[in-house]
PDB file of C-alpha atoms in Angstrom:
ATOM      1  CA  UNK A   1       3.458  20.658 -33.448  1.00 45.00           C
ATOM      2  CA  UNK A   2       2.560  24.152 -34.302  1.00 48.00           C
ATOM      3  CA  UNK A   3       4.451  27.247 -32.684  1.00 43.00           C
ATOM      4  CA  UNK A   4       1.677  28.300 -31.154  1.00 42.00           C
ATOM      5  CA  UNK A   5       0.928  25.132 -29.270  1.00 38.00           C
ATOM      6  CA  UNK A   6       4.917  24.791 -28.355  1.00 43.00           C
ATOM      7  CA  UNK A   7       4.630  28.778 -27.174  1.00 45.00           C
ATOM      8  CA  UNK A   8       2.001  27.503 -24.717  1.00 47.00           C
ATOM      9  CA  UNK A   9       3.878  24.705 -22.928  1.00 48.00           C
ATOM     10  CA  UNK A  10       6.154  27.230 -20.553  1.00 45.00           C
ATOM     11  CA  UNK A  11       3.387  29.552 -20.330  1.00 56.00           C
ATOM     12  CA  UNK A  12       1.330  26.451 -18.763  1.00 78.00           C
ATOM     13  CA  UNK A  13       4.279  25.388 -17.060  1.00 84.00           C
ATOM     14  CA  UNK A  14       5.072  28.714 -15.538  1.00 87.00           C
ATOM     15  CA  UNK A  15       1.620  28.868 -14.387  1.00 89.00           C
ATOM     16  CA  UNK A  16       2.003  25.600 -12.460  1.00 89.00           C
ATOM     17  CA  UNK A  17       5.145  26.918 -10.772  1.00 88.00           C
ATOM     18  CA  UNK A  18       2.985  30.022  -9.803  1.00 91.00           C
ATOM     19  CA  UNK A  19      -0.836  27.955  -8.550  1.00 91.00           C
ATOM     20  CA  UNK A  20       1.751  25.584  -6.332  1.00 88.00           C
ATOM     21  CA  UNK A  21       4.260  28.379  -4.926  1.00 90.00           C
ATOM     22  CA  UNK A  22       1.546  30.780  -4.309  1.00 92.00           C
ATOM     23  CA  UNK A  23      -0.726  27.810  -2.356  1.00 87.00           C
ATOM     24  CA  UNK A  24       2.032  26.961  -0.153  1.00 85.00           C
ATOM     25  CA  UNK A  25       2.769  30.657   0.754  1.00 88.00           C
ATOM     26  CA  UNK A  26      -0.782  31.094   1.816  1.00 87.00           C
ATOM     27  CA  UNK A  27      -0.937  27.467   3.735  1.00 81.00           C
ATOM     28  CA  UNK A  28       2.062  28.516   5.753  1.00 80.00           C
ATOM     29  CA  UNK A  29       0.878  31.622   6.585  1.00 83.00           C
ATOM     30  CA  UNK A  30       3.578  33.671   4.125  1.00 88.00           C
ATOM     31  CA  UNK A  31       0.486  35.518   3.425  1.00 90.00           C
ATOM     32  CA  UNK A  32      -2.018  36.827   6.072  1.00 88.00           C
ATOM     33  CA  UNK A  33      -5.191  36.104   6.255  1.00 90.00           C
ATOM     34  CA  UNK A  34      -6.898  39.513   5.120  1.00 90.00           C
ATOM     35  CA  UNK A  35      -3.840  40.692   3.179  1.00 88.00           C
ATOM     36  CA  UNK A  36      -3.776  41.519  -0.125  1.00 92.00           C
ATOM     37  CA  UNK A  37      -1.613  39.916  -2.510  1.00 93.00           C
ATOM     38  CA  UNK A  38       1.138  41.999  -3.893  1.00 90.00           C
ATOM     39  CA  UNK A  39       1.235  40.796  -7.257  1.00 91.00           C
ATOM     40  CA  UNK A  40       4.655  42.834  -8.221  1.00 91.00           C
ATOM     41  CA  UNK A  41       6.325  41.461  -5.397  1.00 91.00           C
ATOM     42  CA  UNK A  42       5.312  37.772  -6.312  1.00 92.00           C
ATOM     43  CA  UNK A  43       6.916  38.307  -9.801  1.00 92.00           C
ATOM     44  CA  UNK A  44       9.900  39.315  -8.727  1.00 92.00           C
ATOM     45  CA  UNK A  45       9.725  36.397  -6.040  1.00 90.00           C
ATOM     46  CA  UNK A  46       9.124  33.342  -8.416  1.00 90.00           C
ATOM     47  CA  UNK A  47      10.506  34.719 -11.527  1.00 90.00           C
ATOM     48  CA  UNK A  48       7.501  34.509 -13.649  1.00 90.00           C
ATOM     49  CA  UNK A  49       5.953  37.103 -15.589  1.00 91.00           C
ATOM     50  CA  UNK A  50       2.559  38.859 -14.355  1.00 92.00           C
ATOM     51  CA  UNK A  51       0.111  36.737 -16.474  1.00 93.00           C
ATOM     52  CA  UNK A  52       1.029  33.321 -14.878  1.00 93.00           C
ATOM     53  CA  UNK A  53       0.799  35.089 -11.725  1.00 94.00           C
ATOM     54  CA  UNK A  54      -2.929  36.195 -12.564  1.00 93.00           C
ATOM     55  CA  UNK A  55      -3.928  32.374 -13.809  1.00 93.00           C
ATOM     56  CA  UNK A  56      -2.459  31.118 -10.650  1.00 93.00           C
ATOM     57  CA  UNK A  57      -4.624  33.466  -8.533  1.00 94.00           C
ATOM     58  CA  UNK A  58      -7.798  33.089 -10.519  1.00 93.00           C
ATOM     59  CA  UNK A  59      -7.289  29.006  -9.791  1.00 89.00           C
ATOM     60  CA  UNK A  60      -6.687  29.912  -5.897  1.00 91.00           C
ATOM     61  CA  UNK A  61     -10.073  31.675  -6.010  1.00 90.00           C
ATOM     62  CA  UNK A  62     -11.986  29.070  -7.794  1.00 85.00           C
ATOM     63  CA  UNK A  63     -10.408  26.654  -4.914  1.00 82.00           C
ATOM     64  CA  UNK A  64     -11.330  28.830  -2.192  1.00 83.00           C
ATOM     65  CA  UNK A  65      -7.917  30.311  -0.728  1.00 88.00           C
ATOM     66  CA  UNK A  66      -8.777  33.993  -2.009  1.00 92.00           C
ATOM     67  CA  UNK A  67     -10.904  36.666  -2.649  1.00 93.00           C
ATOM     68  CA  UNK A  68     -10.965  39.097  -5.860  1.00 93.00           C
ATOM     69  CA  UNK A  69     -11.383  42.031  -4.835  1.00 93.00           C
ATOM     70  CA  UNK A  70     -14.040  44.780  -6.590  1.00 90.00           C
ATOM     71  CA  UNK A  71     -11.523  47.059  -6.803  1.00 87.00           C
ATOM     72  CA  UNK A  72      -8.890  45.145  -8.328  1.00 87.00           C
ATOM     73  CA  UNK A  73      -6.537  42.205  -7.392  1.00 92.00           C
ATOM     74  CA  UNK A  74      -7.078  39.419  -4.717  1.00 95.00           C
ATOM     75  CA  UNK A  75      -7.355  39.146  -1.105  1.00 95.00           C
ATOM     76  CA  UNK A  76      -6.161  36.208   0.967  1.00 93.00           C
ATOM     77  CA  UNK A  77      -8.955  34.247   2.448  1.00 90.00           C
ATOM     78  CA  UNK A  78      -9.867  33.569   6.705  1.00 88.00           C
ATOM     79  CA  UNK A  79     -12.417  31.094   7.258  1.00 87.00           C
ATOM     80  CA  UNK A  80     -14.491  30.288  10.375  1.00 86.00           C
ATOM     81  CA  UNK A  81     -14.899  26.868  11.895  1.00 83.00           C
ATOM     82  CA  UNK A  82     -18.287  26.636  10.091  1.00 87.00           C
ATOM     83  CA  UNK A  83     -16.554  27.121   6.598  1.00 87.00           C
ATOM     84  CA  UNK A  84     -14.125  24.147   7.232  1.00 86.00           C
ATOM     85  CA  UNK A  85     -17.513  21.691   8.842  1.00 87.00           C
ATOM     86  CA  UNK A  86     -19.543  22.581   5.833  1.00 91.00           C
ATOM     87  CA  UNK A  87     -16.534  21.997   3.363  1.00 89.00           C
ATOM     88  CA  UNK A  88     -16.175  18.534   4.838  1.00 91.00           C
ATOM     89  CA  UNK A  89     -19.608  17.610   4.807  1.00 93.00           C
ATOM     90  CA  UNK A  90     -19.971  18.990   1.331  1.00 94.00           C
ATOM     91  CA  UNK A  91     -17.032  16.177   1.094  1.00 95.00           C
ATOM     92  CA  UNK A  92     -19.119  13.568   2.608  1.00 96.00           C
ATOM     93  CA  UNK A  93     -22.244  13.779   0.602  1.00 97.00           C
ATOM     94  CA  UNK A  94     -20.010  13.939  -2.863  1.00 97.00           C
ATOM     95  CA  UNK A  95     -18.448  10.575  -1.738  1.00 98.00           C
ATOM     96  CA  UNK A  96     -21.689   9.415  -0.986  1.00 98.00           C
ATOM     97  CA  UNK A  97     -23.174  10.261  -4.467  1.00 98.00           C
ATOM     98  CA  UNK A  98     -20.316   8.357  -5.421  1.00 98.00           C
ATOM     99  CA  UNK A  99     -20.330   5.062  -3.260  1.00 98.00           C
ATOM    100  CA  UNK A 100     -24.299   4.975  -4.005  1.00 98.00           C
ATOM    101  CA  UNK A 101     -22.931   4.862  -8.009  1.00 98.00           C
ATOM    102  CA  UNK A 102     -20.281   2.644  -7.637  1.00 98.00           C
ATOM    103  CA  UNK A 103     -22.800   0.154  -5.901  1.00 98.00           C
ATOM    104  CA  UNK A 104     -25.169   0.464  -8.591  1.00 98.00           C
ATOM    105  CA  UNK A 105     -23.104  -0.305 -11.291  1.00 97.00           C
ATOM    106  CA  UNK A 106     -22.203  -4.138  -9.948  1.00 96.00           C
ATOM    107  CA  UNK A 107     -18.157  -3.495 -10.441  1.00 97.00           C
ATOM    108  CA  UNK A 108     -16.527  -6.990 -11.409  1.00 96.00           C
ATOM    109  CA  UNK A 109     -13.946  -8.619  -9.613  1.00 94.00           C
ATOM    110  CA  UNK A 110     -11.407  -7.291 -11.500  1.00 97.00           C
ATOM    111  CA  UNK A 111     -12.977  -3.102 -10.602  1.00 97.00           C
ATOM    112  CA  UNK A 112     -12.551  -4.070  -7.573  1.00 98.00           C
ATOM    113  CA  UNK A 113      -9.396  -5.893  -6.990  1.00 98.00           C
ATOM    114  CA  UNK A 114      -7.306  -2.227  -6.507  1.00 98.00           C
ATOM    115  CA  UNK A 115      -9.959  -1.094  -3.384  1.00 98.00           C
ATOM    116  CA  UNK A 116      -9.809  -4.797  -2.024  1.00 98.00           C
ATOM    117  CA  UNK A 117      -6.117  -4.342  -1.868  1.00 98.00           C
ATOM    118  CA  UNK A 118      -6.497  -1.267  -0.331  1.00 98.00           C
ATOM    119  CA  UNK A 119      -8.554  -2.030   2.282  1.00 98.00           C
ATOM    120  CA  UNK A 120      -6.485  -5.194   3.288  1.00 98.00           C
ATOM    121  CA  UNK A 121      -3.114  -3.234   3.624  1.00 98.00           C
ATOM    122  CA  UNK A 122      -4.946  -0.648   5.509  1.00 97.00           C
ATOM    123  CA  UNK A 123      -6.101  -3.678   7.840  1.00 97.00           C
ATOM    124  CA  UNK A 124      -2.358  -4.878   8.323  1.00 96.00           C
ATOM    125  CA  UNK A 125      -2.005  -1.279   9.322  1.00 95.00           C
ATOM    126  CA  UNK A 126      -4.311  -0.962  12.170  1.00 93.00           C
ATOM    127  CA  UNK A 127      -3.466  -4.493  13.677  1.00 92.00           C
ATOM    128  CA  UNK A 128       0.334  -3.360  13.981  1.00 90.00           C
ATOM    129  CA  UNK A 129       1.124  -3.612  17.758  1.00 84.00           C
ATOM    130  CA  UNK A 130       2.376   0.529  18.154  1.00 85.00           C
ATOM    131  CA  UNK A 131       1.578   2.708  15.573  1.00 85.00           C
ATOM    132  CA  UNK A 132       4.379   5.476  14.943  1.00 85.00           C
ATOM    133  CA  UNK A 133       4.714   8.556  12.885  1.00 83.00           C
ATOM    134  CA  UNK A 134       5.558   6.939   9.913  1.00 88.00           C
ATOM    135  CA  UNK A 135       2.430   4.339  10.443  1.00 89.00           C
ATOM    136  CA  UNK A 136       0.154   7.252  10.469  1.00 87.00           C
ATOM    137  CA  UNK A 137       2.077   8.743   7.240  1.00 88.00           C
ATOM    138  CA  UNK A 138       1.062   5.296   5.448  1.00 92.00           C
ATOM    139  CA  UNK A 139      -2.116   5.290   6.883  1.00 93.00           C
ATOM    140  CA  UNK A 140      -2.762   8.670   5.016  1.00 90.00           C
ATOM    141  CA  UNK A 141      -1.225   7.050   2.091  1.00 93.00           C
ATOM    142  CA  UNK A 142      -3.625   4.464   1.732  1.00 96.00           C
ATOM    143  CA  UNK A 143      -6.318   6.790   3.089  1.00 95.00           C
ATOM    144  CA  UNK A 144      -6.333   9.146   0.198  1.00 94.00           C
ATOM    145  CA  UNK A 145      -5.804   6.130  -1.938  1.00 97.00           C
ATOM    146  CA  UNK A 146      -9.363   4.538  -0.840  1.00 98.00           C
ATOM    147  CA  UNK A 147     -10.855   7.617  -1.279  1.00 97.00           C
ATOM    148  CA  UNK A 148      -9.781   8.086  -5.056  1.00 97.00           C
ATOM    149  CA  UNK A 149     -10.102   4.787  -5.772  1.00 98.00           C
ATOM    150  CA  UNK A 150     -14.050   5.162  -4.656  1.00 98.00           C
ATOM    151  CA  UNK A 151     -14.625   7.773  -6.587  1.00 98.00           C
ATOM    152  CA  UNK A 152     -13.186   6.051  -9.428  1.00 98.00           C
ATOM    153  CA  UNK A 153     -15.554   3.088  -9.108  1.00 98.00           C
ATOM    154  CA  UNK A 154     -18.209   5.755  -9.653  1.00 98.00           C
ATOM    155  CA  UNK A 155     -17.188   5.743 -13.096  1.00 97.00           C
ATOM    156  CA  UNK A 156     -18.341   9.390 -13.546  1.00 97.00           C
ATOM    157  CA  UNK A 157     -16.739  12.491 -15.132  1.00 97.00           C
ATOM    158  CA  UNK A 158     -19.117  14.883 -13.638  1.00 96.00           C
ATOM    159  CA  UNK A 159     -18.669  13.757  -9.872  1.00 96.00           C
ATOM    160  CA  UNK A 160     -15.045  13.178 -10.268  1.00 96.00           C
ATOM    161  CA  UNK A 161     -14.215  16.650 -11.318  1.00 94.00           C
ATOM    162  CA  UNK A 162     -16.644  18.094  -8.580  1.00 93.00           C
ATOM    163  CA  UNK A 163     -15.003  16.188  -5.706  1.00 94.00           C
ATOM    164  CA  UNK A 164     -11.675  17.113  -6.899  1.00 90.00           C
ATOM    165  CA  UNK A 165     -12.093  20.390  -6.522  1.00 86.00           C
ATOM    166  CA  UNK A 166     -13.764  20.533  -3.038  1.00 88.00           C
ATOM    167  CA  UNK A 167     -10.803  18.237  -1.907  1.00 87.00           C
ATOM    168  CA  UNK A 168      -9.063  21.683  -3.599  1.00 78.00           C
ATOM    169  CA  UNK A 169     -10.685  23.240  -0.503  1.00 77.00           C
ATOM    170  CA  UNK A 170      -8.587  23.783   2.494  1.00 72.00           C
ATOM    171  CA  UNK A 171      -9.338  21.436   5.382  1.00 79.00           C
ATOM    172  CA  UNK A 172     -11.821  19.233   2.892  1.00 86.00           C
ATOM    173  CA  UNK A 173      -9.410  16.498   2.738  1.00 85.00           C
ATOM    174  CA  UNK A 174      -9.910  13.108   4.027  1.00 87.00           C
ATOM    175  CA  UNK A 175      -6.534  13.602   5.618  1.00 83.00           C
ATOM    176  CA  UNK A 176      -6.951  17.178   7.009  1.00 76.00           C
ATOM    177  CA  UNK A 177      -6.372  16.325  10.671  1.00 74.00           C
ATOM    178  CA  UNK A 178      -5.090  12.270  10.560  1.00 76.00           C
ATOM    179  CA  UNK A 179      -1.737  13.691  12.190  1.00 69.00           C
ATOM    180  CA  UNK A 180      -3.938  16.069  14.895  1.00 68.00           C
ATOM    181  CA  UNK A 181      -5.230  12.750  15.884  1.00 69.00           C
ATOM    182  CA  UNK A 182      -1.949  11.111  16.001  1.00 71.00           C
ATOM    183  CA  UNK A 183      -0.848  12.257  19.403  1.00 68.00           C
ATOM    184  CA  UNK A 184      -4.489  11.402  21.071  1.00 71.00           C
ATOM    185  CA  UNK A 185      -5.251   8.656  23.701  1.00 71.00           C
ATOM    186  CA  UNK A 186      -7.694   7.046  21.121  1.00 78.00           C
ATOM    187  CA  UNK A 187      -5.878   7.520  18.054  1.00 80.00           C
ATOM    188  CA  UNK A 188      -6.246   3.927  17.706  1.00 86.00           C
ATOM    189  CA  UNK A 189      -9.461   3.937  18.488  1.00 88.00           C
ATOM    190  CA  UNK A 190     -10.545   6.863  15.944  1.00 86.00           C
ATOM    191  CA  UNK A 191      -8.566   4.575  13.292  1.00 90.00           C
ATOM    192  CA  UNK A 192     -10.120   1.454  13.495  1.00 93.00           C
ATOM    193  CA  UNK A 193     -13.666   3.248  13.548  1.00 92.00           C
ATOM    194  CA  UNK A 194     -12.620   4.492   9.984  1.00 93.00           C
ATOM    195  CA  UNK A 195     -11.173   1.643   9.240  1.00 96.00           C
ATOM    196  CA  UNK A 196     -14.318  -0.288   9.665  1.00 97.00           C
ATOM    197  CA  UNK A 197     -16.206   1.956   7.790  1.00 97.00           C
ATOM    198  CA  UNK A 198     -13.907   1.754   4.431  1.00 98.00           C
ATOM    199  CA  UNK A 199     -14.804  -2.114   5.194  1.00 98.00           C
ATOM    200  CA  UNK A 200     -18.440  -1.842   5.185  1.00 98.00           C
ATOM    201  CA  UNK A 201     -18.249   0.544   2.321  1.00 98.00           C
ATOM    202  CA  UNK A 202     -16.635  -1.705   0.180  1.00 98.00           C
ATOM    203  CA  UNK A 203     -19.139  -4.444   1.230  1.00 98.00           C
ATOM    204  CA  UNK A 204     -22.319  -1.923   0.748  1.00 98.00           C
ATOM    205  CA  UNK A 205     -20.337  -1.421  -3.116  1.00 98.00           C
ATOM    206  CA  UNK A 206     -19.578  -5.550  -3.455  1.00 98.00           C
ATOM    207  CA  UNK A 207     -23.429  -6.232  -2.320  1.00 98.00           C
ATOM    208  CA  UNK A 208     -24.786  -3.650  -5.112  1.00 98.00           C
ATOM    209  CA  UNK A 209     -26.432  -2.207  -1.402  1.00 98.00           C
ATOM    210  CA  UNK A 210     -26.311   1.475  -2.749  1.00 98.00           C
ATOM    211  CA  UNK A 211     -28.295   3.489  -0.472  1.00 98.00           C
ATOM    212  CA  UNK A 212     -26.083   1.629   2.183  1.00 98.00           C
ATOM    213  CA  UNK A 213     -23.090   2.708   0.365  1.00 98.00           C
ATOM    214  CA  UNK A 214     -24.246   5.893   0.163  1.00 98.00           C
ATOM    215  CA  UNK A 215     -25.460   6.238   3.982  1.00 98.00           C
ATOM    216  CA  UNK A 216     -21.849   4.900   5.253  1.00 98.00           C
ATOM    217  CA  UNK A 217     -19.910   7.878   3.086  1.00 97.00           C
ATOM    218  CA  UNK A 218     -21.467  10.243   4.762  1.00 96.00           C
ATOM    219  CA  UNK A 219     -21.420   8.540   8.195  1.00 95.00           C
ATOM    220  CA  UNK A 220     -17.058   8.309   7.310  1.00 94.00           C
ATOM    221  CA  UNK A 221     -16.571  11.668   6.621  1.00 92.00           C
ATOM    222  CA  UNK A 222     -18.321  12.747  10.279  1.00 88.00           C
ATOM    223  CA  UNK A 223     -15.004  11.673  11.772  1.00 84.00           C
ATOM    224  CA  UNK A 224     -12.798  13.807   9.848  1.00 82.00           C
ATOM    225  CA  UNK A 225     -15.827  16.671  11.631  1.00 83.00           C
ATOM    226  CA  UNK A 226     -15.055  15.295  14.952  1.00 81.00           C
ATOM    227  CA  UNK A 227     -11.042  15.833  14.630  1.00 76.00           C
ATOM    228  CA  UNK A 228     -12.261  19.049  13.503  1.00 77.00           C
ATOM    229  CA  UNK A 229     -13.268  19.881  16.705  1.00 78.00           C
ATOM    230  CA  UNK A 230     -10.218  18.356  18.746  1.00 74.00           C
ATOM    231  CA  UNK A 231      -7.831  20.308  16.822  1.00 71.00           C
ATOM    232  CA  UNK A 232      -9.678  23.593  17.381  1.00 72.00           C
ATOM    233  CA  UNK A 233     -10.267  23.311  20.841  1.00 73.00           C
ATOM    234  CA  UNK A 234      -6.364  22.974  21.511  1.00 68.00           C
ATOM    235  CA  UNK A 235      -4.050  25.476  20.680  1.00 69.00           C
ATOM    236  CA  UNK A 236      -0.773  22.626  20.057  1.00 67.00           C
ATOM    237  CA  UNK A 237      -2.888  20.676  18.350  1.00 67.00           C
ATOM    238  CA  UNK A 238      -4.426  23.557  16.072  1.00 68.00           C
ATOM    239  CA  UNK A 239      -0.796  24.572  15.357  1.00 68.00           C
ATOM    240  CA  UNK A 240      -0.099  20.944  13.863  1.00 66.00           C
ATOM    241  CA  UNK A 241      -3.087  21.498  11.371  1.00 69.00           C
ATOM    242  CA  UNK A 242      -1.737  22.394   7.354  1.00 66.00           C
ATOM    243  CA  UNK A 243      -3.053  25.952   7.167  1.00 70.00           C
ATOM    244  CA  UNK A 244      -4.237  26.684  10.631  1.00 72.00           C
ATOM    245  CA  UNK A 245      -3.252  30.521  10.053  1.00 73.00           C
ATOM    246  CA  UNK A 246      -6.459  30.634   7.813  1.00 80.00           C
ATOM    247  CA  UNK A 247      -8.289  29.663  10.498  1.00 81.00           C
ATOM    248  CA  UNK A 248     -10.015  32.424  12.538  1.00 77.00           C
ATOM    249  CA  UNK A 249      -9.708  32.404  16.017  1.00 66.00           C
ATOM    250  CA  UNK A 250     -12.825  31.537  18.262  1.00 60.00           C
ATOM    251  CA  UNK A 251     -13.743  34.655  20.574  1.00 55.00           C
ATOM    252  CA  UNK A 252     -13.027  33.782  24.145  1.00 48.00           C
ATOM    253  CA  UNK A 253     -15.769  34.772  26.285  1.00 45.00           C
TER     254      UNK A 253
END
């Protein structure tokens, strides 16, 4: 291993440190929406020199959590309920692109066995007689587990890498709002509605059906738009949402 290449390993690793320190200080409201980051301050903070800081930051912009500013240095990032609906139905029509591929290319038996697996444990799930906390944190488990798992089936660089990074996007996740839902009348409901559509996806994939496939993506990630709205028009519930101190306030009339 050359020096140079063993010089680059705590530089990358110090930049890690930085990119997940500085994303949980701006999901948990450390810092403002509309503030700008004091990049001094952060140094001293972590313990990292300045250029780590200045990858990390670059990666929060290309994710969507900040701003660089024309002037120099970065802003932290507010977004409206419309950024957060279009970043999940962005979401929806990626997965789509990449149930409509995995159905085309016929996956074996053997592709599929991990999504099959999935699916059933996710079934056991919903047919459990009271569903608790730690239900829903499987649920979410095995949620973001069908998801990848789709995606993978897609068997394509390109889509992989662009669906990564919108999930990068705050509130794009599948799981953005599961535990919102968690304390509603019809969280049971609102589960087996999802639950039925990971079914039929699968099926649409098993069938080769890929305009189907596609169709019922799209459809699945509607629901994570309805929670959306439930969480926003309830201040407890917003509160409960990862990041809700991005989230700008609706204007009361």
């Amino acid at each position: 291993m050359s020096a140079a290449v063993a010089d680059d390993k705590p530089r990358n690793a110090q930049t890690v440190k930085a990119l997940l320190k500085l994303r949980e200080m701006v999901l948990n409201g450390e810092l403002p929406p509309g503030e700008r980051v004091a990049e001094l301050s952060i140094v001293d903070r972590l313990g990292v020199s300045r250029t780590p800081i200045r990858m990390a930051l670059v990666r929060l912009e290309e994710e969507g959590l900040v701003d660089c500013l024309a002037t120099g240095g970065f802003v932290v990032r507010e977004f409206s309920d419309q950024d957060i609906a279009d970043s999940i139905e962005l979401r929806g029509t990626m997965e789509g692109m990449a149930a409509r591929r995995a159905a085309e290319r016929r996956p074996d038996r053997a592709e599929l066995a991990e999504i099959r697996d999935c699916v059933g444990n996710l079934d056991a799930l919903i047919r459990r007689r009271e569903l608790s906390m730690d239900d829903f944190s499987d649920y979410i488990r095995l949620n973001d587990r069908f998801h990848s798992l789709l995606v993978e089936l897609a068997a394509s660089a390109v889509l992989k890498r662009s669906i990564e990074r919108i999930l990068h996007l705050p509130f794009a996740s599948p799981n953005a709002f599961v535990f919102v839902q968690s304390e509603l009348p019809e969280s049971r409901e609102i589960l087996s509605i999802a639950q039925e559509h990971h079914r039929s996806i699968l099926e649409a994939i098993e069938h080769g059906e890929g305009g189907r496939a596609e169709a019922l993506a799209r459809e699945h990630s509607r629901i994570a738009q309805r929670n959306l709205q439930v969480a926003l028009s309830n201040q407890q519930q917003r509160d409960r949402i990862p990041g809700a101190s991005l989230i700008r306030q609706r204007e009361r009339a």
